[in-house]
Coordinates of C-alpha atoms and ligand atoms in Angstrom, one line a residue:
Chain A
M1 CA 87.0 112.9 84.8
D2 CA 86.9 109.4 86.1
N3 CA 84.0 108.1 88.2
A4 CA 86.2 106.3 90.7
I5 CA 89.9 105.9 91.4
I6 CA 91.4 103.2 93.5
I7 CA 94.9 103.3 94.9
G8 CA 96.2 99.8 95.5
A9 CA 95.6 96.6 93.4
G10 CA 95.6 94.1 96.3
P11 CA 92.6 92.0 97.2
A12 CA 90.8 95.0 98.7
G13 CA 91.4 97.3 95.7
L14 CA 90.7 94.7 93.0
T15 CA 87.5 93.6 94.6
A16 CA 86.3 97.2 95.0
A17 CA 87.2 97.8 91.3
V18 CA 85.2 94.8 90.2
T19 CA 82.2 95.9 92.4
C20 CA 82.3 99.5 91.1
A21 CA 82.6 98.4 87.5
E22 CA 79.7 96.0 87.9
K23 CA 77.6 98.9 89.1
G24 CA 78.5 100.8 85.9
L25 CA 81.2 103.2 87.2
E26 CA 84.2 104.0 85.2
V27 CA 87.2 102.8 87.3
V28 CA 90.9 103.5 87.3
V29 CA 93.2 101.5 89.5
I30 CA 96.7 102.7 90.3
D31 CA 99.5 100.6 91.9
E32 CA 103.2 101.0 92.2
Y33 CA 104.0 97.3 91.8
M34 CA 104.5 95.8 88.4
R35 CA 101.7 93.2 88.8
A36 CA 98.2 93.4 90.2
G37 CA 97.4 91.4 93.4
G38 CA 99.3 93.2 96.1
R39 CA 100.5 91.0 98.9
L40 CA 98.0 88.3 97.9
L41 CA 100.5 87.4 95.1
G42 CA 102.9 85.8 97.5
Q43 CA 100.4 83.8 99.6
L44 CA 100.6 80.0 99.5
Y45 CA 99.2 77.7 102.1
E46 CA 97.2 74.7 102.8
E47 CA 93.8 75.4 104.2
P48 CA 92.2 73.2 106.9
N49 CA 90.1 71.4 104.2
G50 CA 93.3 70.4 102.4
N51 CA 93.0 72.8 99.4
W52 CA 95.9 75.0 98.6
W53 CA 95.4 78.8 98.7
N54 CA 97.4 80.0 95.7
G55 CA 97.7 83.7 95.8
I56 CA 98.9 84.1 92.3
K57 CA 95.9 82.3 90.9
E58 CA 93.5 84.3 93.1
S59 CA 95.2 87.5 92.0
N60 CA 95.0 86.7 88.4
K61 CA 91.4 85.7 88.6
L62 CA 90.5 89.1 90.2
Y63 CA 92.7 91.1 87.8
K64 CA 91.2 89.4 84.8
K65 CA 87.7 90.0 86.0
A66 CA 88.4 93.7 86.5
V67 CA 90.0 94.0 83.1
D68 CA 87.1 92.2 81.4
L69 CA 84.7 94.7 83.1
G70 CA 86.7 97.6 81.6
V71 CA 88.7 98.7 84.6
N72 CA 91.7 100.8 83.6
F73 CA 95.0 99.8 85.3
H74 CA 98.0 102.0 85.8
L75 CA 100.6 99.6 87.2
N76 CA 104.2 100.6 88.0
T77 CA 102.9 104.0 89.0
A78 CA 103.5 105.2 92.5
V79 CA 101.2 107.8 94.1
N80 CA 103.1 110.5 96.0
N81 CA 100.4 113.0 96.9
I82 CA 96.6 113.6 97.0
E83 CA 94.7 116.8 97.4
N84 CA 91.1 117.8 97.6
S85 CA 89.6 121.0 96.3
N86 CA 85.8 121.7 95.9
G87 CA 85.0 118.0 96.3
I88 CA 87.4 116.8 93.7
W89 CA 90.4 114.6 94.6
T90 CA 93.6 115.1 92.6
I91 CA 96.0 112.2 92.6
Y92 CA 99.6 112.9 91.8
T93 CA 101.9 110.1 90.5
E94 CA 105.3 110.1 89.0
R95 CA 103.7 110.4 85.5
D96 CA 100.1 111.5 85.3
T97 CA 97.8 113.5 87.5
F98 CA 94.3 112.1 88.0
H99 CA 91.0 113.6 89.1
T100 CA 87.9 112.0 90.7
P101 CA 85.1 112.8 93.1
S102 CA 85.4 109.3 94.6
L103 CA 88.7 107.9 95.9
L104 CA 89.5 104.6 97.6
L105 CA 92.7 104.0 99.5
A106 CA 93.6 100.3 99.6
T107 CA 97.3 100.6 100.2
G108 CA 97.6 97.6 102.5
A109 CA 100.3 97.1 105.1
A110 CA 104.0 97.5 105.7
E111 CA 106.4 95.4 107.8
A112 CA 108.0 96.7 110.9
P113 CA 111.7 96.0 111.1
I114 CA 113.6 94.7 114.1
P115 CA 117.0 96.4 114.1
V116 CA 119.3 93.6 115.1
P117 CA 123.0 94.5 114.9
G118 CA 124.2 93.7 111.3
W119 CA 120.7 94.0 109.8
T120 CA 121.7 96.3 107.0
L121 CA 124.0 93.6 105.4
P122 CA 122.9 92.4 101.9
G123 CA 121.2 89.1 102.5
V124 CA 119.1 90.4 105.4
M125 CA 115.5 91.0 104.3
S126 CA 112.0 91.2 105.7
V127 CA 110.2 88.0 105.8
G128 CA 107.7 89.4 103.3
A129 CA 110.6 90.1 100.9
A130 CA 111.6 86.4 101.0
Q131 CA 108.0 85.5 100.4
V132 CA 107.8 87.6 97.3
M133 CA 111.2 86.3 96.0
T134 CA 110.2 82.7 96.5
N135 CA 106.6 82.6 95.5
V136 CA 106.2 85.4 93.0
H137 CA 109.6 85.6 91.3
R138 CA 110.5 82.1 92.0
V139 CA 114.1 83.0 93.0
K140 CA 115.5 81.6 96.2
P141 CA 116.4 84.2 98.8
G142 CA 119.3 82.0 99.7
E143 CA 120.1 78.3 100.4
R144 CA 120.0 78.4 104.2
G145 CA 118.6 81.1 106.4
V146 CA 117.4 82.0 109.8
I147 CA 114.2 83.8 110.6
I148 CA 114.2 86.3 113.4
G149 CA 110.8 87.0 115.0
V150 CA 108.3 84.4 115.7
N151 CA 104.7 85.3 114.7
V152 CA 101.9 84.2 112.4
L153 CA 103.5 85.6 109.2
S154 CA 107.0 84.2 109.9
A155 CA 105.6 80.8 110.7
A156 CA 103.6 80.7 107.5
I157 CA 106.6 82.0 105.4
A158 CA 109.0 79.5 107.0
M159 CA 106.8 76.8 105.7
E160 CA 106.6 78.4 102.2
L161 CA 110.4 78.6 102.1
Q162 CA 110.8 75.0 103.0
L163 CA 108.3 74.1 100.3
A164 CA 110.5 75.9 97.8
G165 CA 113.6 73.9 98.8
V166 CA 115.1 76.6 101.0
E167 CA 116.5 75.4 104.4
V168 CA 115.3 77.3 107.4
A169 CA 117.9 76.6 110.1
S170 CA 115.9 78.2 112.9
L171 CA 112.9 80.3 113.6
T172 CA 114.0 82.3 116.6
L173 CA 113.8 85.6 118.6
P174 CA 115.8 88.8 118.5
K175 CA 117.9 89.8 121.5
T176 CA 115.8 92.1 123.6
N177 CA 116.5 95.8 123.6
Q178 CA 114.5 98.9 123.6
M179 CA 113.5 98.5 120.0
T180 CA 112.6 94.8 120.0
Q181 CA 110.6 94.9 123.2
D182 CA 108.0 92.1 123.4
S183 CA 109.2 90.3 120.3
G184 CA 112.3 89.2 122.2
K185 CA 110.5 87.9 125.3
P186 CA 109.6 84.2 125.1
K187 CA 106.5 84.6 127.2
E188 CA 105.0 87.3 125.0
V189 CA 105.9 85.4 121.9
L190 CA 104.4 82.2 123.1
D191 CA 101.3 84.2 123.9
S192 CA 101.0 85.4 120.3
L193 CA 101.9 82.0 118.9
L194 CA 98.9 80.4 120.5
H195 CA 97.0 82.0 117.7
V196 CA 98.7 80.0 115.0
S197 CA 98.5 76.8 117.0
H198 CA 95.6 75.4 114.9
M199 CA 97.9 75.4 111.8
A200 CA 100.7 73.6 113.5
P201 CA 101.2 69.9 113.2
S202 CA 103.4 69.9 116.2
P203 CA 101.5 68.5 119.2
F204 CA 103.3 70.8 121.5
I205 CA 102.0 73.9 119.9
R206 CA 98.6 72.5 119.3
Y207 CA 98.3 71.5 122.9
G208 CA 99.6 74.9 123.8
S209 CA 96.5 76.7 122.8
K210 CA 94.2 74.7 125.0
L211 CA 96.7 74.3 127.8
M212 CA 98.1 77.8 128.2
K213 CA 95.1 80.0 128.4
N214 CA 96.1 81.5 131.7
D215 CA 99.2 83.4 132.6
F216 CA 100.5 80.8 135.0
M217 CA 100.5 78.1 132.4
K218 CA 102.3 80.4 130.0
K219 CA 105.2 81.0 132.4
F220 CA 105.2 77.3 133.0
G221 CA 105.4 76.7 129.3
V222 CA 108.3 79.0 128.7
K223 CA 110.2 77.5 131.6
F224 CA 109.9 74.0 130.4
Y225 CA 110.1 74.9 126.8
P226 CA 112.9 72.7 125.5
K227 CA 116.1 74.7 124.9
K228 CA 116.6 72.9 121.5
G229 CA 113.1 74.1 120.6
V230 CA 110.3 72.2 119.1
K231 CA 109.8 71.5 115.4
M232 CA 107.0 72.8 113.3
W233 CA 107.0 71.4 109.7
D234 CA 110.5 70.1 110.6
I235 CA 111.7 73.7 111.3
P236 CA 113.2 74.3 114.8
I237 CA 111.3 77.0 116.6
Q238 CA 113.7 78.2 119.3
L239 CA 112.0 80.4 121.8
R240 CA 114.8 80.0 124.3
K241 CA 117.4 81.3 121.8
A242 CA 118.0 84.8 120.4
V243 CA 120.1 86.2 117.6
T244 CA 122.5 88.7 119.1
E245 CA 124.2 89.6 115.9
I246 CA 124.1 89.1 112.1
Y247 CA 127.7 88.9 110.8
G248 CA 129.5 89.0 107.5
E249 CA 132.1 91.1 105.6
N250 CA 130.1 92.4 102.7
E251 CA 127.1 90.0 102.8
V252 CA 125.5 87.8 105.4
E253 CA 127.7 85.0 106.5
G254 CA 126.0 83.9 109.6
V255 CA 124.3 84.8 112.9
T256 CA 125.3 84.6 116.5
L257 CA 122.7 82.7 118.5
A258 CA 122.6 82.7 122.3
T259 CA 120.4 81.1 124.9
I260 CA 118.0 83.4 126.8
N261 CA 116.0 83.1 130.0
A262 CA 112.3 83.5 130.2
D263 CA 112.6 87.3 130.4
G264 CA 114.7 87.4 127.2
E265 CA 118.1 88.0 128.9
V266 CA 121.1 86.4 127.3
V267 CA 122.9 83.7 129.2
S268 CA 126.5 84.7 128.9
G269 CA 128.9 82.3 127.3
S270 CA 126.1 80.5 125.5
E271 CA 126.7 82.1 122.1
E272 CA 127.3 80.0 119.0
H273 CA 127.8 80.8 115.3
I274 CA 125.3 79.5 112.8
P275 CA 126.5 79.9 109.2
V276 CA 123.7 81.0 106.9
D277 CA 123.5 83.0 103.6
F278 CA 120.3 84.9 104.3
V279 CA 118.4 86.2 107.3
C280 CA 114.7 87.2 107.4
I281 CA 113.3 89.7 109.9
A282 CA 109.7 89.4 111.0
G283 CA 108.7 92.4 113.1
G284 CA 105.0 92.3 112.3
L285 CA 102.7 94.4 110.1
Y286 CA 101.2 97.8 110.4
P287 CA 98.6 99.6 108.3
L288 CA 100.2 101.7 105.5
A289 CA 98.1 104.8 105.9
E290 CA 100.3 107.6 104.7
L291 CA 98.1 108.7 101.9
A292 CA 95.1 109.0 104.3
A293 CA 97.2 111.2 106.5
V294 CA 98.2 113.4 103.6
A295 CA 94.5 113.7 102.7
G296 CA 93.8 115.0 106.2
C297 CA 91.8 112.1 107.6
P298 CA 91.6 111.8 111.4
F299 CA 93.6 108.9 112.9
Y300 CA 93.3 106.6 115.9
L301 CA 95.9 104.3 117.5
V302 CA 94.2 101.0 117.9
E303 CA 96.7 98.4 118.9
E304 CA 94.3 95.5 118.2
L305 CA 94.2 96.6 114.6
G306 CA 98.0 96.8 114.2
G307 CA 98.6 100.6 114.7
Y308 CA 97.3 103.9 113.5
V309 CA 94.2 103.6 111.3
P310 CA 92.2 106.3 109.5
L311 CA 88.8 106.9 111.0
H312 CA 86.2 104.9 109.1
N313 CA 82.8 103.3 109.5
E314 CA 81.4 99.9 108.5
R315 CA 80.5 101.2 105.1
M316 CA 84.3 102.0 104.6
E317 CA 83.6 105.7 104.5
T318 CA 86.0 108.2 106.1
P319 CA 84.8 111.5 107.5
L320 CA 86.1 113.2 104.3
V321 CA 83.5 113.3 101.6
G322 CA 84.3 111.0 98.7
L323 CA 87.2 109.3 100.5
Y324 CA 87.0 105.5 101.3
V325 CA 89.4 103.0 102.8
A326 CA 89.5 99.2 102.6
G327 CA 91.8 96.3 103.5
N328 CA 94.9 96.3 105.6
I329 CA 94.9 100.2 105.8
T330 CA 92.0 99.8 108.2
G331 CA 93.6 97.0 110.3
I332 CA 95.8 93.9 109.7
E333 CA 93.8 90.9 108.5
G334 CA 94.0 88.3 105.8
A335 CA 93.3 88.6 102.1
K336 CA 89.7 87.3 102.3
V337 CA 88.6 89.9 104.8
A338 CA 90.4 92.6 102.8
A339 CA 88.4 91.5 99.7
A340 CA 85.1 91.6 101.6
Q341 CA 85.9 95.1 102.8
G342 CA 86.7 96.0 99.2
R343 CA 83.3 94.9 98.1
T344 CA 81.6 97.1 100.8
A345 CA 83.7 100.1 99.8
G346 CA 82.9 99.5 96.1
L347 CA 79.2 99.5 96.9
S348 CA 79.5 102.7 99.0
M349 CA 81.3 104.4 96.1
A350 CA 78.5 103.3 93.7
H351 CA 76.0 104.7 96.2
Y352 CA 77.9 108.0 96.3
A353 CA 77.9 108.1 92.5
G354 CA 74.1 108.3 92.7
M355 CA 73.1 104.6 92.5
D356 CA 70.0 104.1 94.7
E357 CA 68.7 101.0 96.4
L358 CA 72.1 99.7 97.5
D359 CA 71.4 99.8 101.2
G360 CA 70.4 96.1 101.3
E361 CA 73.5 95.0 99.4
I362 CA 75.8 97.2 101.6
K363 CA 74.2 95.6 104.7
N364 CA 74.8 92.1 103.3
S365 CA 78.3 92.9 102.4
I366 CA 79.1 94.2 105.9
E367 CA 77.6 91.0 107.3
W368 CA 79.7 88.9 104.9
T369 CA 82.8 90.7 106.1
E370 CA 82.0 89.7 109.7
Q371 CA 81.5 86.1 108.7
T372 CA 84.7 86.0 106.8
R373 CA 86.5 87.4 109.8
D374 CA 85.0 84.8 112.1
S375 CA 86.2 82.0 109.9
A376 CA 89.6 83.4 109.0
H377 CA 92.3 80.8 108.7
I378 CA 95.1 83.2 109.6
Q379 CA 94.5 85.8 112.3
F380 CA 97.2 88.4 112.8
H381 CA 95.8 90.1 115.9
P382 CA 93.7 88.0 118.3
K383 CA 91.6 90.9 119.5
I384 CA 90.7 92.2 116.0
E385 CA 86.9 92.4 116.8
A386 CA 87.5 94.5 119.9
G387 CA 89.7 96.8 117.7
R388 CA 86.9 97.1 115.1
K389 CA 84.4 98.1 117.8
K390 CA 86.8 100.7 119.1
I391 CA 87.1 102.4 115.8
L392 CA 83.3 102.4 115.3
K393 CA 82.9 104.0 118.7
Q394 CA 85.4 106.7 117.7
W395 CA 83.4 107.2 114.5
D396 CA 80.1 107.7 116.4
A397 CA 81.8 110.0 118.8
Y398 CA 83.2 112.0 115.9
Q399 CA 79.9 112.2 114.2
S400 CA 78.0 113.5 117.3
N401 CA 80.8 115.9 118.1
K402 CA 80.5 117.2 114.5
E403 CA 76.7 117.6 114.9
R404 CA 77.2 119.4 118.2
S405 CA 79.7 121.8 116.7
V406 CA 77.4 122.5 113.8
V407 CA 74.7 123.3 116.2
T408 CA 76.9 125.6 118.2
N409 CA 78.0 127.3 115.1
R410 CA 74.5 127.9 114.1
Q411 CA 73.6 129.3 117.5
G412 CA 76.8 131.4 117.2
G413 CA 75.4 132.7 113.9
I414 CA 72.1 133.7 115.4
T415 CA 73.3 135.7 118.4
Chain B
M1 CA 124.8 79.1 90.0
T2 CA 121.2 79.9 89.4
R3 CA 118.9 80.3 92.3
R4 CA 115.7 79.9 90.3
I5 CA 113.0 77.6 91.5
L6 CA 112.3 76.0 88.2
D7 CA 109.8 73.5 89.5
H8 CA 107.8 74.0 92.6
P9 CA 105.8 71.3 94.3
I10 CA 102.6 73.5 94.4
L11 CA 103.2 76.3 91.9
G12 CA 104.5 73.9 89.2
K13 CA 107.1 74.8 86.5
I14 CA 108.0 78.3 85.5
E15 CA 105.9 79.0 82.4
D16 CA 107.3 82.2 80.9
D17 CA 110.9 81.7 80.0
N18 CA 111.6 84.7 77.9
Y19 CA 115.2 85.5 78.8
V20 CA 116.5 89.1 78.2
S21 CA 120.0 90.6 78.6
F22 CA 120.8 93.5 80.7
T23 CA 124.0 94.9 82.2
F24 CA 124.8 95.6 85.9
N25 CA 127.9 97.5 86.5
H26 CA 129.0 96.9 82.9
R27 CA 128.7 93.1 83.1
V28 CA 126.0 91.3 81.0
Y29 CA 123.4 89.1 82.8
K30 CA 120.3 87.3 81.8
G31 CA 116.9 87.8 83.5
L32 CA 113.4 86.7 82.8
E33 CA 111.4 89.4 81.0
N34 CA 109.2 91.4 83.4
E35 CA 110.6 89.9 86.6
S36 CA 111.9 92.6 89.0
L37 CA 115.5 93.8 88.6
A38 CA 116.1 92.7 92.3
A39 CA 114.9 89.2 91.4
A40 CA 117.0 89.0 88.2
L41 CA 120.1 90.1 90.1
L42 CA 119.6 87.7 93.0
A43 CA 119.0 84.8 90.5
N44 CA 122.5 85.6 89.3
G45 CA 123.8 85.5 92.8
I46 CA 124.1 89.3 93.2
R47 CA 123.0 90.7 96.6
T48 CA 124.8 94.0 96.8
L49 CA 122.9 96.6 94.8
R50 CA 124.6 99.8 96.0
H51 CA 126.9 101.2 98.7
H52 CA 125.8 103.5 101.4
E53 CA 126.3 107.1 100.2
K54 CA 128.2 108.1 103.4
S55 CA 129.8 105.0 104.9
G56 CA 130.3 103.0 101.8
A57 CA 128.8 99.8 103.4
S58 CA 127.1 97.4 101.0
R59 CA 123.4 97.4 100.8
G60 CA 120.8 95.1 99.2
I61 CA 117.1 94.6 99.1
Y62 CA 115.2 94.7 102.4
C63 CA 111.4 94.9 101.9
N64 CA 111.2 93.8 98.2
I65 CA 107.9 95.7 97.7
G66 CA 108.9 99.3 97.4
H67 CA 108.6 100.5 101.0
C68 CA 112.2 100.9 102.3
Y69 CA 114.2 102.4 99.3
E70 CA 117.2 100.3 100.2
C71 CA 117.4 98.9 96.7
R72 CA 118.0 102.1 94.7
V73 CA 120.1 101.7 91.5
S74 CA 120.4 103.8 88.4
V75 CA 118.6 102.5 85.3
D76 CA 119.5 103.8 81.8
G77 CA 121.1 106.8 83.5
Q78 CA 118.2 107.6 85.8
Q79 CA 119.1 107.5 89.5
G80 CA 117.2 106.4 92.5
I81 CA 115.2 103.7 90.8
R82 CA 113.9 100.9 93.1
A83 CA 115.2 97.6 91.8
C84 CA 112.4 95.7 93.5
L85 CA 109.6 97.6 91.6
T86 CA 111.3 97.8 88.2
P87 CA 110.7 95.1 85.6
V88 CA 113.8 93.9 83.7
K89 CA 113.8 94.9 80.0
D90 CA 116.1 93.8 77.2
G91 CA 119.1 96.0 76.9
M92 CA 118.6 97.8 80.3
I93 CA 121.7 99.4 81.7
V94 CA 121.8 99.2 85.4
E95 CA 124.4 100.6 87.7
S96 CA 124.9 100.6 91.5
G97 CA 125.5 103.8 93.3
G98 CA 128.8 104.3 95.1
Q99 CA 129.9 106.2 98.2
L100 CA 129.7 109.9 97.7
Q101 CA 132.7 112.0 98.1
T102 CA 132.5 114.0 101.3
P103 CA 132.8 117.7 100.4
R104 CA 136.1 119.1 101.7
I105 CA 135.8 121.8 104.4
E106 CA 137.8 124.2 102.3
D107 CA 135.2 123.7 99.5
G108 CA 132.4 124.8 101.8
G109 CA 131.6 121.3 103.0
L110 CA 130.8 120.1 106.5
E111 CA 131.6 123.3 108.4
N112 CA 128.9 125.3 106.6
G113 CA 126.5 122.4 106.5
Ligands
FAD501 C1 104.8 91.6 103.2 C2 103.5 91.1 103.6 C3 103.2 89.7 103.5 C4 101.9 89.2 103.8 N1 101.7 87.9 103.7 C5 100.5 87.4 104.1 C6 100.2 86.0 104.1 O1 101.1 85.2 103.8 N2 99.0 85.6 104.4 C7 98.0 86.5 104.7 O2 96.8 86.1 105.0 N3 98.2 87.8 104.8 C8 99.4 88.3 104.5 N4 99.7 89.6 104.5 C9 98.6 90.5 104.9 C10 98.0 91.1 103.6 O3 98.3 92.4 103.6 C11 96.6 90.7 103.4 O4 96.4 89.4 103.3 C12 96.1 91.4 102.0 O5 96.9 91.2 100.9 C13 95.8 92.8 102.3 O6 95.1 93.3 101.1 P1 95.1 94.8 100.8 O7 94.3 94.9 99.5 O8 94.6 95.6 101.9 O9 96.6 95.3 100.6 P2 97.8 94.7 99.8 O10 97.6 93.4 99.3 O11 99.0 95.0 100.6 O12 97.8 95.7 98.5 C14 98.2 97.1 98.6 C15 98.6 97.5 97.2 O13 98.8 99.0 97.3 C16 99.9 99.3 96.6 N5 100.4 100.6 97.1 C17 100.7 101.0 98.3 N6 101.1 102.2 98.4 C18 101.0 102.7 97.2 C19 101.3 104.0 96.6 N7 101.7 105.1 97.3 N8 101.1 104.2 95.3 C20 100.7 103.1 94.5 N9 100.4 101.9 95.0 C21 100.6 101.7 96.3 C22 100.9 98.2 96.8 O14 101.9 98.1 95.8 C23 100.0 97.0 96.8 O15 99.9 96.3 95.6 C24 100.9 90.1 104.2 C25 101.2 91.5 104.3 C26 102.5 92.0 103.9 C27 102.8 93.5 104.0
FES502 S1 113.8 96.6 98.7 FE1 112.6 98.0 99.8 S2 112.2 99.5 98.3 FE2 113.1 97.9 97.2

């Protein structure tokens, strides 16, 4: 039997693996991708201090450290089910079945699609797909493309595409419909864009964050937002335009772009055709928590964290004995925060395995996570701290409910 | 025309250049050993990986990380393999799935379905 199993070899899982191994646990890491690193692999950006954050290098460093510590990797192995009986977790994959008393789920995040008409044509892909093609496999997703959906991730990836010599003709919005909701409304988008403003060299957007703190200014901003858009890294960001359709016979040939008003409604007759050979869709990220659901972990919807997250505490424990979570499965944040959470989870797992005197280290690790969060370069959700507090409150409520129900049961037993 | 980014301003030159041969729909292509099938095909300009089982519409990759199952192909006879998660190996035989024949009503198709 293994001492600890970790599902997911992203920054959270890898850091947890290193931590567990350093504490003397025998660790197995399972990941369905062919390389370790998770979504960290594709990340490439210039930090405010001028250094480049190269996700491949960071991933390789972490992976090598884990291998050197004797961590056993099963890559290219998808987990399709987990079960618990008598305190032992059974993990089912396409090949082998694994058993462990202590299991960490670090499965990361998934991308929400925006179903624009024509979005199933070959050549349409999620913005993360383009990131992996360009930065991990070093293959161009196309020569010239349009990105639909303006948010932190799509702004970062637009720049990465440009760095790789791929032309981004426009970063623009989807036409509003029931499915696209806020992502098609200039005002809402501008609102969320204010959180990338510090990365933007464009004075308009940089100003934006200071200028547009209140609602009035935001409306004002959208109204006077130039129809042509503004340029960020030379890429036109067009908040007053929306893609109404992606067209092409068997593959993407272009998009239809229309002018929209501040509420996202199309100005009729304003449509134009933009020839492109690929289209990226950026609908945002949500925690990939299916395995926690299969395990029977309670869930809460916390919008500030990006969606439904499994109940957990600051020590990355879930209410199920021997089950831990870390990284984007607990809320959408950057790789450094995921890694910090992974370390906490690793320490908690070592503690569960019987290692004493880890309380101080766990406390420090929790504090380190908070510091990392505070100084994060990319923030996906502006109210992440409020979200974290909400889930901790749920945790406390759950614990006291449990105690109360144990008490009632006992009383029930006596009478 | 190749779509490979051989030299990248930050990532540098591609280091591993072990090319292997594989076939896709009976034609021979070259890919870099251990890159994903999806990447190898796109590098060769191929975007259509399969056709929708019912409508016959062409489909390619969407998520590129194993979540959406849009990229299913058959590899060495095994169906339903995700091209974005499968490393290319020398001699691999890859085929795209076609439109399925709709069962005829007189054969017990739709009406009983
Ligand atoms: C497409 C995409 C692009 C992103 N780009 C950026 C970016 O540019 N900058 C940034 O700061 N943040 C980015 N993020 C956020 C990113 O998720 C975090 O920065 C960080 O990588 C999260 O780390 P993690 O360890 O929690 O999960 P991940 O890095 O997502 O790793 C999760 C791992 O779990 C594996 N896995 C999932 N399910 C299973 C299963 N059932 N069986 C086996 N293995 C499984 C996956 O293959 C993956 O390797 C991106 C997220 C996504 C989804
Ligand atoms: S492209 Fe989504 S699973 Fe392969």
